[in-house]
PDB file of C-alpha atoms in Angstrom:
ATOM      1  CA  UNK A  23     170.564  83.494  33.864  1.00 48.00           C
ATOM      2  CA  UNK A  24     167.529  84.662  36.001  1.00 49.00           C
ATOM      3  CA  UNK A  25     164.987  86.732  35.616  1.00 53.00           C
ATOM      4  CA  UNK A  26     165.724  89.749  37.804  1.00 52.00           C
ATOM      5  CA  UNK A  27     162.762  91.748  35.780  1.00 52.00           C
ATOM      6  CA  UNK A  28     160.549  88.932  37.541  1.00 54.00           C
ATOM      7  CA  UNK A  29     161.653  89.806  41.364  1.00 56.00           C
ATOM      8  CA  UNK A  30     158.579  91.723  43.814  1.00 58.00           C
ATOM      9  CA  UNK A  31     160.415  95.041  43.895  1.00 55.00           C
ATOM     10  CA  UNK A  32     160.249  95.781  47.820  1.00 55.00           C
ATOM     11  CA  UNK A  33     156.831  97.659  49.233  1.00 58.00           C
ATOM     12  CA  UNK A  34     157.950 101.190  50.539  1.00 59.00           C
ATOM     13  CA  UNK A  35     154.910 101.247  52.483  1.00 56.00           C
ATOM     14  CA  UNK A  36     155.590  97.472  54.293  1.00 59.00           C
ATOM     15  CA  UNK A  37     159.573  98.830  54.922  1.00 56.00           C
ATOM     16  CA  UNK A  38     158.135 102.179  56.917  1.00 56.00           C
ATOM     17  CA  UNK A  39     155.723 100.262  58.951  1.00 54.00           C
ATOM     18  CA  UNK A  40     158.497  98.134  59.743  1.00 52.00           C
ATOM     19  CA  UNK A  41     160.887 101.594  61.363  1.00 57.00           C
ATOM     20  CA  UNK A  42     157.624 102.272  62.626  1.00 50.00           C
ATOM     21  CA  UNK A  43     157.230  99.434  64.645  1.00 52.00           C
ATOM     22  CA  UNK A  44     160.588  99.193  65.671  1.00 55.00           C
ATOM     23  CA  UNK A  45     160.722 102.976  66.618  1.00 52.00           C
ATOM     24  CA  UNK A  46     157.350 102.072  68.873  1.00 52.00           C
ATOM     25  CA  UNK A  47     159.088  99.218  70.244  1.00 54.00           C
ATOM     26  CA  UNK A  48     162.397 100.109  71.010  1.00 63.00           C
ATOM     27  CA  UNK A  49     163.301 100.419  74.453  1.00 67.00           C
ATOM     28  CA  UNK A  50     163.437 104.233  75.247  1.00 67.00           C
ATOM     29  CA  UNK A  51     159.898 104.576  73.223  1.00 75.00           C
ATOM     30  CA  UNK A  52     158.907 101.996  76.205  1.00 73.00           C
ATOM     31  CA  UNK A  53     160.460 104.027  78.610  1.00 72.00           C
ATOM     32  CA  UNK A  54     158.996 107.264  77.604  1.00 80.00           C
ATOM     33  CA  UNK A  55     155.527 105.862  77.515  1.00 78.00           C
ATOM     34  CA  UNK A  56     156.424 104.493  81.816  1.00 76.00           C
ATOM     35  CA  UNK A  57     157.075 107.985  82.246  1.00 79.00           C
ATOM     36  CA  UNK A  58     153.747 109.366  80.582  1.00 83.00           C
ATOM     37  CA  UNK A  59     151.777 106.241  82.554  1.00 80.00           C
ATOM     38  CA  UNK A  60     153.079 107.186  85.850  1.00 79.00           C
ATOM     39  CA  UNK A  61     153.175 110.721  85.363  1.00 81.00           C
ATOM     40  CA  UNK A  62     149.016 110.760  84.188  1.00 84.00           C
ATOM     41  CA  UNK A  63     148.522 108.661  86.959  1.00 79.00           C
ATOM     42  CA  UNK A  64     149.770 111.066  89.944  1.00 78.00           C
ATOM     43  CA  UNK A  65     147.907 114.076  87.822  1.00 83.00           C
ATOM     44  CA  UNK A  66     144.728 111.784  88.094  1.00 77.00           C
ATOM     45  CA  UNK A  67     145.533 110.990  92.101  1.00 75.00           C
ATOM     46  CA  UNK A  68     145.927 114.955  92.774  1.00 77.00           C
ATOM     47  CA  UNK A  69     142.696 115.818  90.044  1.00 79.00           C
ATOM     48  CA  UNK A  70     140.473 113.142  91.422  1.00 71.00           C
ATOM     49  CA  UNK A  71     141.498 111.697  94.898  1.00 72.00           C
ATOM     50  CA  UNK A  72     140.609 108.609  94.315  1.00 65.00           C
ATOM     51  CA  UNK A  73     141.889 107.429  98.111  1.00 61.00           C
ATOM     52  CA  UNK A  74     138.591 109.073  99.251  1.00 67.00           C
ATOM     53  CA  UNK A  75     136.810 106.333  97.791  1.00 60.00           C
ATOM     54  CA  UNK A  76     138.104 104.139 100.277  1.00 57.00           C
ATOM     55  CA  UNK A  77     138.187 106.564 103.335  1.00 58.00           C
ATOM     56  CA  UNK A  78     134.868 107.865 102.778  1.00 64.00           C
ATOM     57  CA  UNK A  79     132.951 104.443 103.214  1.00 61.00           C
ATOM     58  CA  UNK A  80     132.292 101.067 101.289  1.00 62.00           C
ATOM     59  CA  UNK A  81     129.240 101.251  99.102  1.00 63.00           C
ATOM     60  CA  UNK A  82     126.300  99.695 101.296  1.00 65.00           C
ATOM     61  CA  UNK A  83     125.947  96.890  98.988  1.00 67.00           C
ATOM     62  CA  UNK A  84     128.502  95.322  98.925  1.00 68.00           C
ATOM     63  CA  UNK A  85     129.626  93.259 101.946  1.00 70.00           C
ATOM     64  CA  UNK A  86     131.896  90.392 103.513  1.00 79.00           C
ATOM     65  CA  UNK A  87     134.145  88.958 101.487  1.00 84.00           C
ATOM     66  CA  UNK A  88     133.733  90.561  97.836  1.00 87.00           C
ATOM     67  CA  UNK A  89     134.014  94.231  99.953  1.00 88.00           C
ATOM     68  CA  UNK A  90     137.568  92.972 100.928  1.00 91.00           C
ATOM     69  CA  UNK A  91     138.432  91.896  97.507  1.00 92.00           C
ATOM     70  CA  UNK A  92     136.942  94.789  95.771  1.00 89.00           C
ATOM     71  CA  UNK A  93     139.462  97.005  98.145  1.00 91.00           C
ATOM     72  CA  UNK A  94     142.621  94.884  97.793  1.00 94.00           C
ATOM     73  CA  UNK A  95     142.138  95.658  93.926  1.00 92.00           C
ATOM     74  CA  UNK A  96     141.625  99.367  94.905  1.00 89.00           C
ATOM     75  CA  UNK A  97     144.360  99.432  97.068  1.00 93.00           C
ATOM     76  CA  UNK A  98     146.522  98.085  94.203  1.00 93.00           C
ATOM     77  CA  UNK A  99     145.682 100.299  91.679  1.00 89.00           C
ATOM     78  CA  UNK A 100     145.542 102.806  94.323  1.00 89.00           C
ATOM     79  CA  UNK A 101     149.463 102.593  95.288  1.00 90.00           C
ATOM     80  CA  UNK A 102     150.354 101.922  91.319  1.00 90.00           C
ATOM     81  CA  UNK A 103     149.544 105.921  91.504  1.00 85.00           C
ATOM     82  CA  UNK A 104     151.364 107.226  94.567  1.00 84.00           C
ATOM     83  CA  UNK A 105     148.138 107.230  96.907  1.00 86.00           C
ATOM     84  CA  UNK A 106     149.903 106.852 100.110  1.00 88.00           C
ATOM     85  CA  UNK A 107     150.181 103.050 101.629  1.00 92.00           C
ATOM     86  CA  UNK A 108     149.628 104.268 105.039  1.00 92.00           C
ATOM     87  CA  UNK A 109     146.281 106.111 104.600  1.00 90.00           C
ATOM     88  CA  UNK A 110     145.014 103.043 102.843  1.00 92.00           C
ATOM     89  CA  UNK A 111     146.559 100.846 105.240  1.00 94.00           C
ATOM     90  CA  UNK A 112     144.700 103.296 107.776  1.00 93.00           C
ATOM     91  CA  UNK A 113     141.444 102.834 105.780  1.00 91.00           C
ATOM     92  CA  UNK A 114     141.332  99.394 105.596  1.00 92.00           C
ATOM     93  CA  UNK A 115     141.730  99.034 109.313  1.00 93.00           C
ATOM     94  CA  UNK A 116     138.879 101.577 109.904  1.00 90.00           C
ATOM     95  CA  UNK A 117     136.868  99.701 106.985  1.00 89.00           C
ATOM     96  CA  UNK A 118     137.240  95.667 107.897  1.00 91.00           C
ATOM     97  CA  UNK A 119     139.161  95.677 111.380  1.00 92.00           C
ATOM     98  CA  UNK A 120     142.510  94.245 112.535  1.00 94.00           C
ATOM     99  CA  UNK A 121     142.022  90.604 110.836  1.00 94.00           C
ATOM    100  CA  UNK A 122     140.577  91.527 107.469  1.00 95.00           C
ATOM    101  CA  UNK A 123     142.340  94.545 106.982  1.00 95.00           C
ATOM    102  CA  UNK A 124     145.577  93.127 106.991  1.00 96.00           C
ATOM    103  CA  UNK A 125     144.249  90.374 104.568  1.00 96.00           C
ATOM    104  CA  UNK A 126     143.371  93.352 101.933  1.00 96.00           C
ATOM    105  CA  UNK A 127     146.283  95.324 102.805  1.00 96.00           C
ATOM    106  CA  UNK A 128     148.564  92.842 102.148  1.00 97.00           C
ATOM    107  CA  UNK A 129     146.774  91.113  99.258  1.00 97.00           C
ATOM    108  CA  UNK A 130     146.827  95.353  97.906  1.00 96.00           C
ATOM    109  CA  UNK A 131     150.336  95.659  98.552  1.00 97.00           C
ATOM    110  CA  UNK A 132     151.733  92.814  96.404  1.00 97.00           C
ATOM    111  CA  UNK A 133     148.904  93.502  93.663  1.00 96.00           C
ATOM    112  CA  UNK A 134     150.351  96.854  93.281  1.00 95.00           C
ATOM    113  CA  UNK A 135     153.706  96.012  93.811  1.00 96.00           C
ATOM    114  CA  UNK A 136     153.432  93.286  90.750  1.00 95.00           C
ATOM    115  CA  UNK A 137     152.085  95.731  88.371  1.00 93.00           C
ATOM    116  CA  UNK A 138     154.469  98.139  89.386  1.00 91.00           C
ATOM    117  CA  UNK A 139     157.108  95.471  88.786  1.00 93.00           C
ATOM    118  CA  UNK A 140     155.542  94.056  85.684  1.00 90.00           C
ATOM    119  CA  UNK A 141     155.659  98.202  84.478  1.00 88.00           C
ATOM    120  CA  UNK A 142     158.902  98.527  84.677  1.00 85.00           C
ATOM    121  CA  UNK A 143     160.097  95.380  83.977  1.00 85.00           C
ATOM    122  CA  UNK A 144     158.868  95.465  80.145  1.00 84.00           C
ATOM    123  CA  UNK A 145     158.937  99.338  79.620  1.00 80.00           C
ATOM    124  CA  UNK A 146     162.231 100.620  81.169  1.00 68.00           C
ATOM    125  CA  UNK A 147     164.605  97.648  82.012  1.00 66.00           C
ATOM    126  CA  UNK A 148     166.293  97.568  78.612  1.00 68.00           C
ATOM    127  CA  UNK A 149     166.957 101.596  78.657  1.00 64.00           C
ATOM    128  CA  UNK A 150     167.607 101.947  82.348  1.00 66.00           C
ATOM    129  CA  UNK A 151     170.214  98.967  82.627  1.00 65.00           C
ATOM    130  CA  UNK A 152     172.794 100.732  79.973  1.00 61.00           C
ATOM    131  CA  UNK A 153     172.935 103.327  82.528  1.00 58.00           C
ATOM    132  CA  UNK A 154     173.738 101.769  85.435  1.00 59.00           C
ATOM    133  CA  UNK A 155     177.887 102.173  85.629  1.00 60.00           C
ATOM    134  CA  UNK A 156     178.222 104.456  88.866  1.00 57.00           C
ATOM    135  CA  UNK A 157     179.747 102.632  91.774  1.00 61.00           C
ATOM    136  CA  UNK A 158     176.447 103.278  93.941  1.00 60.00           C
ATOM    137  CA  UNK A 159     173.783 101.774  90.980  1.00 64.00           C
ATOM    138  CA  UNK A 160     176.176  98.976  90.162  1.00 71.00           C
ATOM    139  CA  UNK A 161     176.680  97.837  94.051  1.00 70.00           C
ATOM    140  CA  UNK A 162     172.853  98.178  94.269  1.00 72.00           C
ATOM    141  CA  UNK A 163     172.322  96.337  91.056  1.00 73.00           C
ATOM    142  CA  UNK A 164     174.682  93.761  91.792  1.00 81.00           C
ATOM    143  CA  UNK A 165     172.904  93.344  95.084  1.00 80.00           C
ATOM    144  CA  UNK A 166     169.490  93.203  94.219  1.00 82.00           C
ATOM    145  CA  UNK A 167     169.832  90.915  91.328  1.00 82.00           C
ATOM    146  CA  UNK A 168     172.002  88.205  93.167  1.00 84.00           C
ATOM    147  CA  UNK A 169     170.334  88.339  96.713  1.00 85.00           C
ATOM    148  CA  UNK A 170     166.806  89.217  95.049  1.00 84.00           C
ATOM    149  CA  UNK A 171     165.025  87.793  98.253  1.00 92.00           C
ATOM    150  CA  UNK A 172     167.039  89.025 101.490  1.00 91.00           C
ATOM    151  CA  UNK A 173     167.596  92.151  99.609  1.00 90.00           C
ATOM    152  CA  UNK A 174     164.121  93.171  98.802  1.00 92.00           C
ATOM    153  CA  UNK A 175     163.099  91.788 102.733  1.00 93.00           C
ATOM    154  CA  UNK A 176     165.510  94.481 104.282  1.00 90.00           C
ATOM    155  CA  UNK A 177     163.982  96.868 101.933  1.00 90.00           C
ATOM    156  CA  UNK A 178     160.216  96.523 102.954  1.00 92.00           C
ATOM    157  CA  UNK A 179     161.178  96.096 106.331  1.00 89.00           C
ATOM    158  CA  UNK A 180     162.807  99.440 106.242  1.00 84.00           C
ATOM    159  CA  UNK A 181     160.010 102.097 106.469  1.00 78.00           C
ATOM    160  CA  UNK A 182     162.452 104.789 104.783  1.00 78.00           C
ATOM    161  CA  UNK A 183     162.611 103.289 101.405  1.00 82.00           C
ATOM    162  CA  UNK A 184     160.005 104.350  99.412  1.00 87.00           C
ATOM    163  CA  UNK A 185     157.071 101.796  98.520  1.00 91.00           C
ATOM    164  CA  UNK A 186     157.411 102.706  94.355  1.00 88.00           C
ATOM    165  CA  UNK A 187     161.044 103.621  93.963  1.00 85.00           C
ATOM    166  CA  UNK A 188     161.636 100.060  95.470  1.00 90.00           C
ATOM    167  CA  UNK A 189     159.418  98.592  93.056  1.00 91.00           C
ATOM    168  CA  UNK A 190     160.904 100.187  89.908  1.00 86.00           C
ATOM    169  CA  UNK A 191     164.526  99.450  91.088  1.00 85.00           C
ATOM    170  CA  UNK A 192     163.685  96.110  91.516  1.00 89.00           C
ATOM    171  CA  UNK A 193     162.361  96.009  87.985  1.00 86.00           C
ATOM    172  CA  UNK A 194     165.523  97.315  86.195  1.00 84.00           C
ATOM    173  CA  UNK A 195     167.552  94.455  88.017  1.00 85.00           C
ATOM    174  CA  UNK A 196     167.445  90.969  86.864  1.00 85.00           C
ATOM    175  CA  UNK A 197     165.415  89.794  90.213  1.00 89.00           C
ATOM    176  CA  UNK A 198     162.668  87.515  89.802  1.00 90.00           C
ATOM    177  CA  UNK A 199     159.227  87.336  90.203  1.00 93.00           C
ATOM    178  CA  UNK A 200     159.016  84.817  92.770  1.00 94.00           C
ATOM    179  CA  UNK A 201     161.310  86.528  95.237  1.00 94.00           C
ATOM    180  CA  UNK A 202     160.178  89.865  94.689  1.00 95.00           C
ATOM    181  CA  UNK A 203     156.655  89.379  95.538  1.00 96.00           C
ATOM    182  CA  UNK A 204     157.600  86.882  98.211  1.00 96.00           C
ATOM    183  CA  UNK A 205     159.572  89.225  99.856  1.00 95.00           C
ATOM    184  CA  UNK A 206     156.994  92.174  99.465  1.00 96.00           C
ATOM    185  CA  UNK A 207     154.341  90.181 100.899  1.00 96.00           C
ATOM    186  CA  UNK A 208     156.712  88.937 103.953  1.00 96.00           C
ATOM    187  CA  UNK A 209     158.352  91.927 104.564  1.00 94.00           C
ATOM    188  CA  UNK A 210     155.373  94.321 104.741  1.00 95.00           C
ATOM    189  CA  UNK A 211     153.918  93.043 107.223  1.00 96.00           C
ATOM    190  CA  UNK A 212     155.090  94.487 110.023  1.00 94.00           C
ATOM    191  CA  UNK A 213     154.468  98.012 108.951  1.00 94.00           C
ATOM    192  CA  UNK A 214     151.103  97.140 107.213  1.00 96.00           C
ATOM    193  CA  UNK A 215     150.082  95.412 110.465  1.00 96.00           C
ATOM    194  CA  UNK A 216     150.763  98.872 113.008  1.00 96.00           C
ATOM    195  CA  UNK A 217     148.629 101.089 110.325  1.00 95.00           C
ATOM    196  CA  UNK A 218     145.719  98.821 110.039  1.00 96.00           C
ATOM    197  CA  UNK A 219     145.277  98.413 113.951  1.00 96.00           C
ATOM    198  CA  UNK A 220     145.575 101.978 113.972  1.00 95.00           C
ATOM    199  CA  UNK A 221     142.922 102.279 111.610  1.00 92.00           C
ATOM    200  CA  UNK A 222     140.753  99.772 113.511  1.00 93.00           C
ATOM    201  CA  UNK A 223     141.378 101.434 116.773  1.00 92.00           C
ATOM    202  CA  UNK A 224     141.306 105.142 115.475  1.00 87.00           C
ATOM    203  CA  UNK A 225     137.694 105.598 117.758  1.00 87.00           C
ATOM    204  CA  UNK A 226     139.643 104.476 121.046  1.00 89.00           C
ATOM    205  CA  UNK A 227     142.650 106.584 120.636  1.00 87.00           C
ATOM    206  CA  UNK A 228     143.593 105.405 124.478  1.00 89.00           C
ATOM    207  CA  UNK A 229     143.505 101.817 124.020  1.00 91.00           C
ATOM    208  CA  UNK A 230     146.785  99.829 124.487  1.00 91.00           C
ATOM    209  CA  UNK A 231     146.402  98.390 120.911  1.00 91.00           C
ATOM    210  CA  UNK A 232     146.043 101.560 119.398  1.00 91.00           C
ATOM    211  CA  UNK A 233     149.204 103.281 121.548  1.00 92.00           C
ATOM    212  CA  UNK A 234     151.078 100.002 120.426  1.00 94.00           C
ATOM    213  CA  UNK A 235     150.558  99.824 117.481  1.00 92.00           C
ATOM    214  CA  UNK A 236     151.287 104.402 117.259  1.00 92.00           C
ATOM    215  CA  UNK A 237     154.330 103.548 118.873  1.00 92.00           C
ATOM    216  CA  UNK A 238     156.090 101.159 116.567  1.00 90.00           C
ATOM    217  CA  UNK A 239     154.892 103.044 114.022  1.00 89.00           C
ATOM    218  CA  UNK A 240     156.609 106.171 116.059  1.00 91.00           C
ATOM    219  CA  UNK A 241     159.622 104.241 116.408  1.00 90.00           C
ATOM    220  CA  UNK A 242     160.528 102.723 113.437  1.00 86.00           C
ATOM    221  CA  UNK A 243     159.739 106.336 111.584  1.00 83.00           C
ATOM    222  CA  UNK A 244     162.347 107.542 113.630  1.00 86.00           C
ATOM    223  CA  UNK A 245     165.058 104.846 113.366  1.00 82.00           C
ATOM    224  CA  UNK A 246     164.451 104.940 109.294  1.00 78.00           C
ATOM    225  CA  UNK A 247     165.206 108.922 109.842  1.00 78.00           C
ATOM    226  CA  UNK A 248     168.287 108.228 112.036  1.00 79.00           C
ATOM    227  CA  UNK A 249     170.083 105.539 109.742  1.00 73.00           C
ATOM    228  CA  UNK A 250     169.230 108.020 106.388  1.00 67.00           C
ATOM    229  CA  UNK A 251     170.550 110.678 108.147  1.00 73.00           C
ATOM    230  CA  UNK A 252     174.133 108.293 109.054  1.00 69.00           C
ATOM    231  CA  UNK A 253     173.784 107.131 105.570  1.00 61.00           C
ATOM    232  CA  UNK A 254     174.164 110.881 104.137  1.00 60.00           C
ATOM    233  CA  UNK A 255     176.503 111.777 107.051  1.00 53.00           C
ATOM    234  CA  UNK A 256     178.400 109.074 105.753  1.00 54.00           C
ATOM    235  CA  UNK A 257     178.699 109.455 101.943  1.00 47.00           C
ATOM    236  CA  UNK A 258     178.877 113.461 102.388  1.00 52.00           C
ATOM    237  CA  UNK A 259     182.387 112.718 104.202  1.00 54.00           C
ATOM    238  CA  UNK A 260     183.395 110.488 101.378  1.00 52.00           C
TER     239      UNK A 260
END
């Protein structure tokens, strides 16, 4: 027979860590601690202002090429806590110019996008996804995980979407890195482009770049508002 006297009785301490940990790591514990990151961070955007770090002026020195790295990290963190894309779009155009504004813009745009991404991704896909079984969420589900690229394109392209409900959807799908941040990079150009020569040409509020560039900005804001408005026309007569 054996010795059942001799058997390590189980540690009652080692057992509650392990609930502990598992508690701490399962997925709505994740989620809740999204919601407390992102929710700190837009108390700490409307406390602080952090955007008038960049539309105040660049520190005198620093210069060239480290000042436009130093702001595309800004800018990420910057849109990781709702500080509006288009006044630091605006900034970096007033900061660098047309060339290397864009550069930092874009360069900020994905950065941010990818931690957004990378957020949501590990702290709310697994509780978010059991809840996706309306019509609407699965068709945009289905959509965005199966056409990851040309879906997320439209989506930047369109100026109505908003720049961190995109991310965060995107996240809860199954889309991939690679596409995602493709896309974002691609697809915000256009947009990114209009606010930074803006920016840059904000002293000569008469000059054809400047009135271009307003324009398409003009323009697009208003088609974005005109297909919402069909969109809600449309699913308020369903």
């Amino acid at each position: 027979m054996l010795d059942t006297a001799a058997r390590p009785s189980p540690d009652p301490g080692s057992a509650r860590s392990v609930r502990y940990a598992r508690v701490l790591l399962s997925p709505w514990s994740r989620f809740s601690l999204l919601l407390v990151m992102l929710g700190t961070a837009a108390a700490l955007v409307l406390l602080y202002e952090p955007q008038r770090l960049l539309t105040d002026g660049w520190p005198a020195g620093v210069g060239g090429g480290a000042a436009v790295v130093l702001f595309a990290v800004a800018y990420g963190m910057c849109a990781v806590a709702f500080v509006p894309r288009p006044l630091l779009n605006l900034a970096a155009g007033a900061l660098f110019g047309s060339q290397f504004g864009l550069a930092a813009s874009l360069a900020g745009t994905v950065l941010g996008a990818g931690i957004a991404f990378g957020l949501g991704r590990f702290l709310g896909q697994e509780a978010l996804r059991p809840l996706l079984r309306g019509r609407w969420l699965t068709a945009a589900d289905r959509q965005l995980s199966g056409h990851g690229f040309r879906s997320m394109l439209a989506i930047r392209l369109f100026p109505g979407v908003p720049f961190a409900a995109a991310n965060y959807c995107a996240a809860v799908s199954r889309m991939g890195w690679a596409p995602f941040l493709l896309a974002t990079g691609i697809g915000s150009v256009p947009n990114t482009a209009a606010y930074v020569v803006a920016g840059s040409r904000a002293t000569a509020p008469t000059s054809p770049a400047f009135l271009l560039a307003m324009g398409f900005i003009v323009v697009t804001g208003l088609a974005a508002a005109v297909v919402a408005w069909r969109k809600r026309h449309h699913l308020g007569g369903r």
